[in-house]
Amino acid sequence: MNLYRSVWVPNEVIYRFNANMSESEDETRQRLKAAVHYTVGRMCHKLGEEHRREFSRQVVAAIAETAFRQCDIFAKDLEAFAKHAKRCTVSAEDVKLLARRSTALSVHIQRKSEEVEQVQKALKKKRKSKETDKSRE
């Protein structure tokens, strides 16, 4: 059985890798970890400057490892939700379900979902008006 897992890293980038990892897939996992570590380091540096604090390398590494593990858990949960709904694709509803335990995250995801919906409706309306204009010509 060839299982795939999704890993989310900052900036909404989604990577996929095989659960039965070969050497190249292990390298991909290590690159993902490095990307998460780098991003966490940048965020800690920025926050440190804003609040006149410093983060040790050990703290940055611990935060990065925790974030990476949590993303792995999220990916597994999202896959389980989609599979339970007999789908192969993770939907926005799955993400909302995942965020249900964190009120702040849930509210944020709900707002983003509504924003995306509005943009999609506007684009659909724009396309429809273009088609109507072309048919009148």
XYZ file of C-alpha atoms in Angstrom:
137
model
C 0.000 0.000 0.000
C 1.442 3.343 -1.049
C 0.388 5.933 1.544
C 1.048 9.623 1.143
C 1.067 12.239 3.862
C 0.847 16.013 3.514
C 3.030 18.326 5.542
C 2.162 21.957 5.898
C 4.896 24.490 6.373
C 4.538 28.254 6.812
C 3.249 30.391 3.945
C 0.687 27.737 3.021
C 3.099 25.543 1.090
C 2.061 21.911 0.986
C 4.552 19.151 0.272
C 3.797 15.467 -0.123
C 5.979 12.508 0.684
C 5.596 8.753 0.832
C 5.019 7.114 4.218
C 7.366 4.269 3.183
C 10.281 6.635 2.840
C 13.226 5.875 0.630
C 16.484 7.817 0.798
C 15.280 10.667 -1.428
C 12.040 10.922 0.534
C 14.030 11.076 3.752
C 16.024 13.911 2.189
C 12.756 15.687 1.372
C 11.658 15.314 4.977
C 14.960 16.760 6.156
C 14.594 19.703 3.756
C 11.090 20.315 5.089
C 12.397 20.264 8.640
C 15.141 22.692 7.648
C 12.584 24.998 6.017
C 10.439 24.958 9.156
C 13.508 25.595 11.321
C 14.588 28.492 9.116
C 11.109 30.047 9.151
C 10.771 29.657 12.922
C 14.212 31.223 13.334
C 13.188 34.220 11.223
C 9.956 34.620 13.170
C 11.782 34.412 16.510
C 14.340 36.943 15.311
C 11.606 39.351 14.209
C 9.692 38.949 17.471
C 12.913 39.306 19.420
C 13.663 42.615 17.735
C 10.128 43.905 18.355
C 10.165 42.955 22.042
C 13.885 43.397 22.763
C 14.366 39.732 23.586
C 16.648 37.000 22.325
C 15.834 33.377 21.572
C 18.530 30.769 22.108
C 19.274 28.256 19.374
C 17.868 25.503 21.575
C 14.557 27.354 21.961
C 14.297 27.953 18.207
C 15.071 24.268 17.561
C 12.464 23.152 20.125
C 9.784 25.407 18.631
C 10.642 24.228 15.106
C 10.512 20.544 16.105
C 7.200 21.044 17.909
C 5.737 22.877 14.906
C 6.930 20.164 12.520
C 5.433 17.388 14.648
C 2.158 19.294 15.021
C 1.973 19.752 11.242
C 2.472 16.013 10.827
C -0.394 15.362 13.250
C -2.572 17.898 11.416
C -1.801 16.230 8.082
C -2.784 12.806 9.409
C -5.994 14.191 10.914
C -6.919 15.989 7.690
C -6.368 12.817 5.701
C -8.528 10.881 8.147
C -11.345 13.443 7.853
C -11.253 13.315 4.059
C -11.075 9.517 4.047
C -14.019 9.311 6.458
C -16.022 11.460 4.030
C -14.956 9.084 1.236
C -12.937 11.766 -0.522
C -9.346 11.836 -1.746
C -9.013 15.604 -1.398
C -8.849 17.584 1.828
C -11.506 20.305 1.813
C -11.940 23.600 3.655
C -14.524 21.868 5.822
C -11.863 19.382 6.952
C -9.584 22.252 7.946
C -12.417 23.910 9.874
C -13.082 20.629 11.653
C -9.400 20.330 12.528
C -9.382 23.830 14.041
C -12.471 23.306 16.194
C -10.482 22.887 19.428
C -8.834 26.296 19.150
C -11.389 29.098 19.193
C -8.963 31.727 17.864
C -7.732 29.467 15.067
C -11.259 28.409 14.213
C -12.426 32.036 13.953
C -9.392 32.928 11.808
C -9.936 29.994 9.446
C -13.646 30.774 9.190
C -12.850 34.384 8.209
C -10.286 33.282 5.640
C -12.739 30.768 4.231
C -15.365 33.475 3.848
C -12.832 35.774 2.162
C -11.912 33.059 -0.334
C -15.594 32.385 -0.985
C -16.226 36.067 -1.710
C -13.268 36.265 -4.091
C -14.448 33.123 -5.897
C -17.975 34.552 -6.236
C -16.597 37.836 -7.586
C -14.458 35.993 -10.146
C -17.410 33.858 -11.188
C -19.567 36.958 -11.580
C -16.831 38.674 -13.602
C -16.487 35.639 -15.899
C -20.223 35.481 -16.350
C -20.411 39.169 -17.305
C -17.581 38.685 -19.843
C -19.444 35.748 -21.391
C -22.625 37.830 -21.583
C -20.745 40.693 -23.223
C -19.216 38.334 -25.811
C -22.572 36.813 -26.650
C -24.058 40.301 -27.250
C -21.365 41.131 -29.801
